[in-house]
Coordinates of C-alpha atoms in Angstrom, one line a residue:
M725 CA 31.8 -12.2 14.9
R726 CA 31.2 -15.4 14.5
K727 CA 34.4 -17.7 14.5
A728 CA 35.4 -19.4 11.3
V729 CA 34.7 -23.2 11.2
G730 CA 37.9 -25.4 11.1
I731 CA 38.0 -27.4 8.5
E732 CA 39.5 -31.4 7.8
L733 CA 38.7 -32.5 4.3
A734 CA 37.5 -36.4 4.6
E735 CA 39.2 -39.1 2.9
G736 CA 38.6 -39.1 -0.4
D737 CA 37.0 -35.5 -0.5
R738 CA 39.8 -33.8 -1.4
E739 CA 40.0 -35.3 -4.9
V740 CA 36.8 -34.7 -5.7
L741 CA 36.8 -31.3 -4.9
E742 CA 39.7 -30.3 -7.2
R743 CA 38.2 -32.5 -9.8
W744 CA 35.6 -30.4 -9.1
S745 CA 37.0 -26.8 -9.2
R746 CA 38.7 -28.3 -12.6
L747 CA 35.6 -29.9 -14.1
R748 CA 34.7 -27.4 -17.2
S749 CA 31.0 -29.4 -17.5
A750 CA 30.6 -28.0 -13.7
T751 CA 28.5 -24.8 -12.4
V752 CA 30.5 -22.1 -11.7
R753 CA 28.9 -21.9 -8.4
L754 CA 30.2 -25.4 -7.8
R755 CA 33.5 -24.3 -8.9
E756 CA 33.5 -21.3 -6.5
R757 CA 32.1 -23.4 -3.7
S758 CA 34.9 -26.5 -3.7
R759 CA 37.9 -23.6 -4.0
I760 CA 36.3 -22.4 -1.1
V761 CA 36.6 -26.0 1.1
L762 CA 39.8 -26.0 -0.6
M763 CA 41.2 -23.1 0.5
A764 CA 39.1 -22.7 3.6
S765 CA 41.0 -26.5 4.4
E766 CA 44.5 -24.9 3.9
G767 CA 43.9 -23.0 7.0
M768 CA 43.1 -19.4 5.3
T769 CA 40.7 -17.1 6.6
N770 CA 37.2 -16.1 5.1
R771 CA 38.5 -12.7 4.4
A772 CA 41.8 -14.0 2.5
I773 CA 39.1 -17.0 0.7
A774 CA 37.5 -13.3 -0.9
E775 CA 40.1 -11.2 -1.5
E776 CA 41.5 -14.4 -3.3
L777 CA 38.2 -15.1 -5.3
R778 CA 36.9 -11.6 -5.8
T779 CA 34.2 -12.4 -3.3
H780 CA 31.7 -11.8 -0.2
T781 CA 33.4 -12.6 3.7
D782 CA 30.0 -14.2 4.1
K783 CA 29.4 -16.2 0.8
A784 CA 33.0 -17.9 1.9
G785 CA 31.8 -18.0 5.5
R786 CA 29.0 -20.1 4.5
W787 CA 30.0 -23.0 2.4
R788 CA 33.1 -23.2 5.0
R789 CA 29.9 -23.9 7.7
R790 CA 28.4 -25.9 5.1
Y791 CA 30.7 -28.3 4.4
A792 CA 31.2 -28.9 8.2
G793 CA 27.8 -30.2 8.1
E794 CA 26.8 -31.1 5.9
G795 CA 29.9 -32.7 4.0
L796 CA 30.2 -32.6 0.0
K797 CA 25.9 -33.4 -0.2
G798 CA 25.8 -29.8 1.3
I799 CA 28.2 -29.0 -1.0
G800 CA 27.1 -30.2 -4.6
K801 CA 23.5 -29.9 -4.3
E802 CA 22.1 -26.9 -5.6
R803 CA 19.2 -25.3 -3.6
P804 CA 16.5 -23.5 -4.4
R805 CA 16.5 -19.5 -4.7
G806 CA 13.7 -17.8 -3.9
G807 CA 10.9 -19.6 -6.0
N808 CA 9.4 -21.3 -9.2
H809 CA 10.6 -20.2 -12.5
G810 CA 8.5 -23.3 -14.6
G811 CA 12.5 -24.6 -14.8
K812 CA 13.6 -25.5 -18.0
C813 CA 10.8 -26.9 -19.2
P814 CA 9.1 -24.7 -22.3
K815 CA 5.3 -25.0 -21.2
A816 CA 5.6 -25.5 -17.6
Q817 CA 7.6 -21.9 -17.7
A818 CA 4.5 -20.9 -20.2
A819 CA 1.8 -21.9 -18.0
L820 CA 3.7 -20.0 -15.6
R821 CA 3.3 -16.8 -17.1
A822 CA -0.2 -17.5 -18.3
E823 CA -1.0 -17.9 -14.9
I824 CA 1.0 -14.5 -13.8
I825 CA -1.2 -12.8 -16.3
R826 CA -4.6 -14.0 -15.9
R827 CA -4.6 -13.2 -12.4
T828 CA -3.0 -9.8 -13.2
T829 CA -5.8 -9.3 -15.3
Q830 CA -8.6 -11.6 -14.3
E831 CA -8.4 -10.9 -9.9
R832 CA -7.2 -8.4 -7.3
P833 CA -5.1 -9.8 -4.2
P834 CA -7.8 -9.7 -0.7
D835 CA -6.0 -6.8 0.6
A836 CA -5.2 -4.6 -2.3
T837 CA -7.3 -3.3 -4.9
H838 CA -4.2 -4.1 -7.7
W839 CA -1.0 -6.6 -7.6
S840 CA 2.3 -6.1 -7.5
C841 CA 5.6 -8.0 -7.2
R842 CA 5.6 -9.6 -4.6
P843 CA 2.2 -10.4 -3.6
M844 CA 1.9 -11.8 -7.1
A845 CA 4.9 -13.7 -6.5
R846 CA 4.1 -15.1 -3.1
A847 CA 0.5 -16.4 -4.8
V848 CA 1.9 -18.2 -7.6
G849 CA 5.0 -19.3 -6.0
T850 CA 7.7 -17.8 -7.7
T851 CA 10.1 -14.8 -7.1
H852 CA 9.0 -10.8 -7.8
S853 CA 12.1 -10.4 -10.4
F854 CA 10.0 -13.5 -12.8
V855 CA 7.3 -11.7 -12.0
N856 CA 8.4 -8.5 -13.1
T857 CA 9.8 -9.9 -16.3
V858 CA 7.1 -11.0 -17.1
W859 CA 5.3 -7.8 -16.7
R860 CA 7.7 -6.1 -18.6
S861 CA 7.0 -8.5 -21.4
A862 CA 3.8 -9.1 -21.6
G863 CA 2.6 -5.1 -21.4
P864 CA 0.4 -4.9 -18.2
K865 CA 1.1 -2.6 -15.3
P866 CA -1.3 -2.8 -12.3
R867 CA 0.0 0.2 -10.9
L868 CA -1.3 2.5 -13.7
W869 CA -4.5 3.2 -14.2
R870 CA -6.4 5.9 -17.1
T871 CA -9.8 7.8 -16.0
F872 CA -13.0 7.6 -17.9
K873 CA -16.3 9.0 -18.9
A874 CA -18.2 7.7 -21.6
S875 CA -21.5 10.4 -22.5
T876 CA -24.3 9.9 -20.4
D877 CA -26.6 12.0 -23.2
P878 CA -30.3 10.4 -22.5
R879 CA -29.9 10.2 -26.2
F880 CA -27.4 8.2 -28.2
P881 CA -28.8 10.1 -31.4
R882 CA -28.1 13.3 -29.7
F883 CA -25.1 12.4 -28.7
E884 CA -24.0 11.8 -32.5
E885 CA -25.8 15.2 -34.2
K886 CA -23.8 17.0 -30.9
L887 CA -20.6 15.8 -32.3
Q888 CA -20.8 15.7 -35.9
D889 CA -21.9 19.5 -35.3
V890 CA -18.8 20.6 -33.6
V891 CA -16.6 18.2 -35.0
G892 CA -17.5 19.9 -38.1
L893 CA -16.9 23.6 -36.8
Y894 CA -13.0 22.5 -36.5
L895 CA -13.0 20.6 -39.9
D896 CA -14.7 23.0 -41.8
P897 CA -15.8 25.9 -40.5
P898 CA -18.1 28.7 -41.5
D899 CA -17.1 31.4 -44.1
N900 CA -16.9 34.4 -42.6
A901 CA -17.0 33.3 -39.4
A902 CA -15.2 32.9 -36.4
V903 CA -15.1 29.9 -33.9
F904 CA -14.7 30.8 -30.6
S905 CA -14.3 27.2 -28.1
F906 CA -15.3 28.7 -24.4
D907 CA -15.3 27.7 -20.7
E908 CA -14.0 28.8 -17.3
K909 CA -11.4 28.0 -15.4
S910 CA -13.3 28.0 -12.1
S911 CA -12.2 28.3 -8.3
V912 CA -8.1 29.0 -9.0
Q913 CA -6.6 29.7 -6.5
A914 CA -4.4 32.3 -5.4
L915 CA -1.7 30.0 -3.2
D916 CA 1.2 31.2 -1.5
R917 CA 3.6 28.7 0.2
T918 CA 4.6 29.2 4.2
Q919 CA 8.5 29.3 3.1
P920 CA 10.7 30.5 0.1
G921 CA 11.9 27.3 -1.2
L922 CA 15.3 27.4 -2.9
P923 CA 15.9 28.0 -6.3
L924 CA 16.8 25.6 -9.3
K925 CA 20.6 24.5 -9.1
P926 CA 22.6 21.6 -11.4
G927 CA 22.1 18.6 -9.1
R928 CA 19.4 20.1 -7.5
C929 CA 15.7 21.0 -8.0
G930 CA 14.0 23.7 -6.5
T931 CA 12.0 22.6 -3.5
M932 CA 8.8 24.0 -2.9
T933 CA 6.7 24.1 1.0
H934 CA 4.4 21.1 1.6
D935 CA 1.9 23.5 3.7
Y936 CA 0.6 26.8 2.2
K937 CA -1.6 29.5 2.6
R938 CA -5.1 30.5 0.8
H939 CA -5.8 34.2 -0.1
G940 CA -9.0 33.3 -2.3
T941 CA -10.0 32.5 -5.5
T942 CA -11.4 33.7 -9.1
S943 CA -12.6 32.4 -12.3
L944 CA -10.8 32.0 -15.7
F945 CA -13.3 32.9 -18.8
V946 CA -11.9 32.1 -21.5
A947 CA -12.5 32.2 -25.7
M948 CA -10.3 30.3 -27.8
D949 CA -10.4 31.4 -31.6
V950 CA -10.2 27.6 -33.2
A951 CA -8.7 29.4 -36.5
S952 CA -5.8 31.6 -34.8
G953 CA -5.6 30.4 -31.3
E954 CA -5.5 33.7 -30.4
V955 CA -7.1 34.0 -27.0
T956 CA -9.7 36.2 -25.4
G957 CA -10.0 36.2 -21.3
E958 CA -11.2 37.8 -18.3
T959 CA -11.2 37.2 -14.7
Y960 CA -14.6 37.1 -12.0
R961 CA -15.1 37.1 -8.6
R962 CA -18.4 35.2 -9.2
H963 CA -19.5 32.8 -11.9
R964 CA -23.0 33.6 -12.8
H965 CA -25.2 33.9 -15.5
Q966 CA -24.5 37.6 -15.6
E967 CA -20.6 37.1 -16.0
V968 CA -21.1 34.9 -18.5
L969 CA -23.3 37.4 -20.3
R970 CA -20.7 39.9 -19.6
F971 CA -18.0 37.5 -21.2
F972 CA -19.7 36.7 -24.3
R973 CA -20.5 40.7 -25.0
K974 CA -17.2 41.4 -24.8
V975 CA -16.2 38.5 -27.4
E976 CA -19.4 40.2 -29.8
K977 CA -17.3 43.0 -29.3
E978 CA -14.1 42.4 -30.4
V979 CA -15.4 40.2 -33.7
P980 CA -16.1 42.4 -36.6
K981 CA -19.4 43.2 -37.5
G982 CA -21.4 41.2 -40.5
R983 CA -19.2 38.0 -39.8
E984 CA -20.7 35.2 -37.4
I985 CA -20.1 33.9 -34.5
H986 CA -19.9 30.3 -33.4
I987 CA -19.2 29.2 -30.1
I988 CA -18.6 25.8 -28.5
L989 CA -19.4 25.2 -25.3
D990 CA -20.5 22.3 -22.5
N991 CA -24.3 22.5 -20.5
Y992 CA -23.4 23.9 -17.7
A993 CA -26.1 25.8 -16.4
T994 CA -25.3 29.6 -16.5
H995 CA -24.1 28.8 -20.1
K996 CA -28.1 27.9 -20.9
H997 CA -29.6 30.6 -18.7
Q998 CA -32.7 32.4 -19.9
K999 CA -31.4 35.8 -20.6
V1000 CA -28.2 34.4 -21.6
K1001 CA -30.4 32.7 -24.8
A1002 CA -32.1 35.8 -25.4
W1003 CA -29.4 38.1 -25.7
A1004 CA -27.8 35.8 -28.6
E1005 CA -31.1 35.6 -30.0
R1006 CA -31.1 39.3 -30.0
T1007 CA -27.4 39.4 -32.0
K1008 CA -28.6 37.8 -34.4
R1009 CA -25.2 36.4 -35.5
V1010 CA -24.0 34.5 -32.2
R1011 CA -24.7 31.0 -31.9
F1012 CA -24.2 28.6 -29.4
H1013 CA -22.9 24.5 -30.1
F1014 CA -23.4 22.8 -27.1
V1015 CA -21.0 19.5 -26.6
P1016 CA -22.5 16.8 -25.8
T1017 CA -22.9 16.0 -21.8
S1018 CA -19.6 14.5 -20.6
S1019 CA -17.9 15.1 -23.4
S1020 CA -15.1 18.6 -23.1
W1021 CA -12.9 16.4 -24.1
L1022 CA -14.5 17.7 -27.2
N1023 CA -13.5 21.7 -26.4
L1024 CA -10.6 22.2 -27.4
V1025 CA -10.1 25.1 -25.0
E1026 CA -9.2 22.4 -22.4
R1027 CA -6.0 22.1 -23.8
F1028 CA -5.2 25.3 -23.4
F1029 CA -6.1 25.4 -19.5
S1030 CA -4.1 22.2 -19.2
T1031 CA -1.1 24.0 -20.7
L1032 CA -2.0 27.0 -18.3
T1033 CA -2.0 25.0 -15.0
Q1034 CA 1.0 23.5 -16.1
K1035 CA 3.0 26.2 -16.8
R1036 CA 2.0 29.3 -15.0
I1037 CA -1.1 27.8 -12.1
R1038 CA 0.5 24.5 -10.3
R1039 CA 4.2 25.5 -9.3
G1040 CA 3.1 29.4 -9.2
V1041 CA 3.2 31.3 -5.8
F1042 CA 0.4 34.1 -5.4
H1043 CA 0.4 36.3 -2.5
S1044 CA -3.8 37.8 -3.2
V1045 CA -6.4 37.7 -5.5
G1046 CA -5.3 40.2 -7.7
H1047 CA -2.3 39.1 -7.8
L1048 CA -3.2 35.8 -9.3
E1049 CA -5.3 37.7 -11.6
S1050 CA -2.3 40.0 -13.1
C1051 CA -0.6 36.5 -13.9
L1052 CA -3.0 34.8 -15.3
K1053 CA -3.7 37.9 -17.5
Q1054 CA -0.1 38.0 -18.5
Y1055 CA 0.4 34.9 -19.1
I1056 CA -2.6 35.4 -21.9
E1057 CA -0.8 38.3 -23.1
T1058 CA 2.0 36.4 -23.7
H1059 CA 0.2 33.2 -25.7
N1060 CA -0.9 36.2 -28.3
E1061 CA 1.9 37.5 -29.3
N1062 CA 3.3 34.0 -30.6
P1063 CA -0.5 32.2 -31.0
R1064 CA -0.7 28.9 -32.2
P1065 CA -3.5 26.7 -32.6
F1066 CA -4.7 23.6 -31.7
V1067 CA -5.6 21.3 -34.8
W1068 CA -8.0 19.2 -34.6
T1069 CA -7.5 15.5 -36.5
K1070 CA -10.0 13.3 -35.9
S1071 CA -13.6 12.8 -37.9
A1072 CA -16.6 12.6 -36.3
A1073 CA -17.1 8.8 -38.1
Q1074 CA -13.5 8.2 -36.3
I1075 CA -14.4 9.2 -33.3
L1076 CA -18.1 7.5 -33.0
E1077 CA -16.0 4.2 -33.9
K1078 CA -13.9 5.0 -31.1
V1079 CA -17.5 5.4 -29.1
H1080 CA -19.0 2.3 -30.3
R1081 CA -16.1 -0.1 -29.1
A1082 CA -16.7 1.9 -25.9
R1083 CA -20.1 1.8 -25.2
K1084 CA -19.4 -2.2 -25.9
A1085 CA -17.2 -2.9 -23.6
L1086 CA -19.0 -1.4 -21.1
A1087 CA -22.0 -2.9 -21.5
A1088 CA -19.9 -6.8 -21.4
A1089 CA -18.0 -5.2 -18.3
S1090 CA -21.7 -5.0 -16.6
A1091 CA -23.0 -7.9 -17.8

């Protein structure tokens, strides 16, 4: 343990220190330092000083040594505490904030894909806490990012035509018709854990091993009735046009005769197979409506798949493919006991306006 430095006050220093310790216009830090040196000169230990002033022993020892080495000059001056904040000058502080925001939004650090507080603080010569304050007030969050995909449909007029077709089915479906949103959740893995996890209890979350055993995969085919939210589902071990055709026949049988069937689906190759198209033509009441390329967000059944993954698959433990398939079917049965439709709210015009903005932004970014 470092031995405390003995303090002998120079002539006239006691009066100055006592005045600083009582001066209302002095900073809190200066009054505290003055009291530390005065107590140290009276022979008090650092621990006793810290207890008296309700501070840390390290601080008491630091200012004892500072006075011993530099005298009143060392006690009175304010030392920098980690960087430049622009001071009290509004213009200087505003300029520093603007520089932080500019670098955050327009530059990247040389060794990373995005900024964090400490590298940014070193780059602009301030503290990480000040950078964090600027980011909180201004809004940029370099650690976060979102994925996106603009449609790659080769002809934009064709994109608009498909968009209006699909959105029209959601907002204004034909009379005496059943509208289904269809897709497959392919390659769903039957994952089993290598060890049993601990259950959830008060004060502790449930646990699950990071490693797992693979038992195989299955594909879930789902057609969701847009009006009622009811789901028709089936699992298949393979994912070919034969399975697609078999599932469509099942859906067609469940719809009363005399009603048209409109099926919204994506552009997967098996959906456009010649035998699938020929079957739709023979039935004379099934109509396919393909969403634009790279626009899976237009397919309402994707929202059902998201809920299914979150509630049943992601943390599920499945001992075999058969066990996985039975769990998926049970989830669908439970859902159909009290189905709730997903309501589409955006019009085609509103969506197109946003798409046009995105295309302009992408064009400007690539220019």
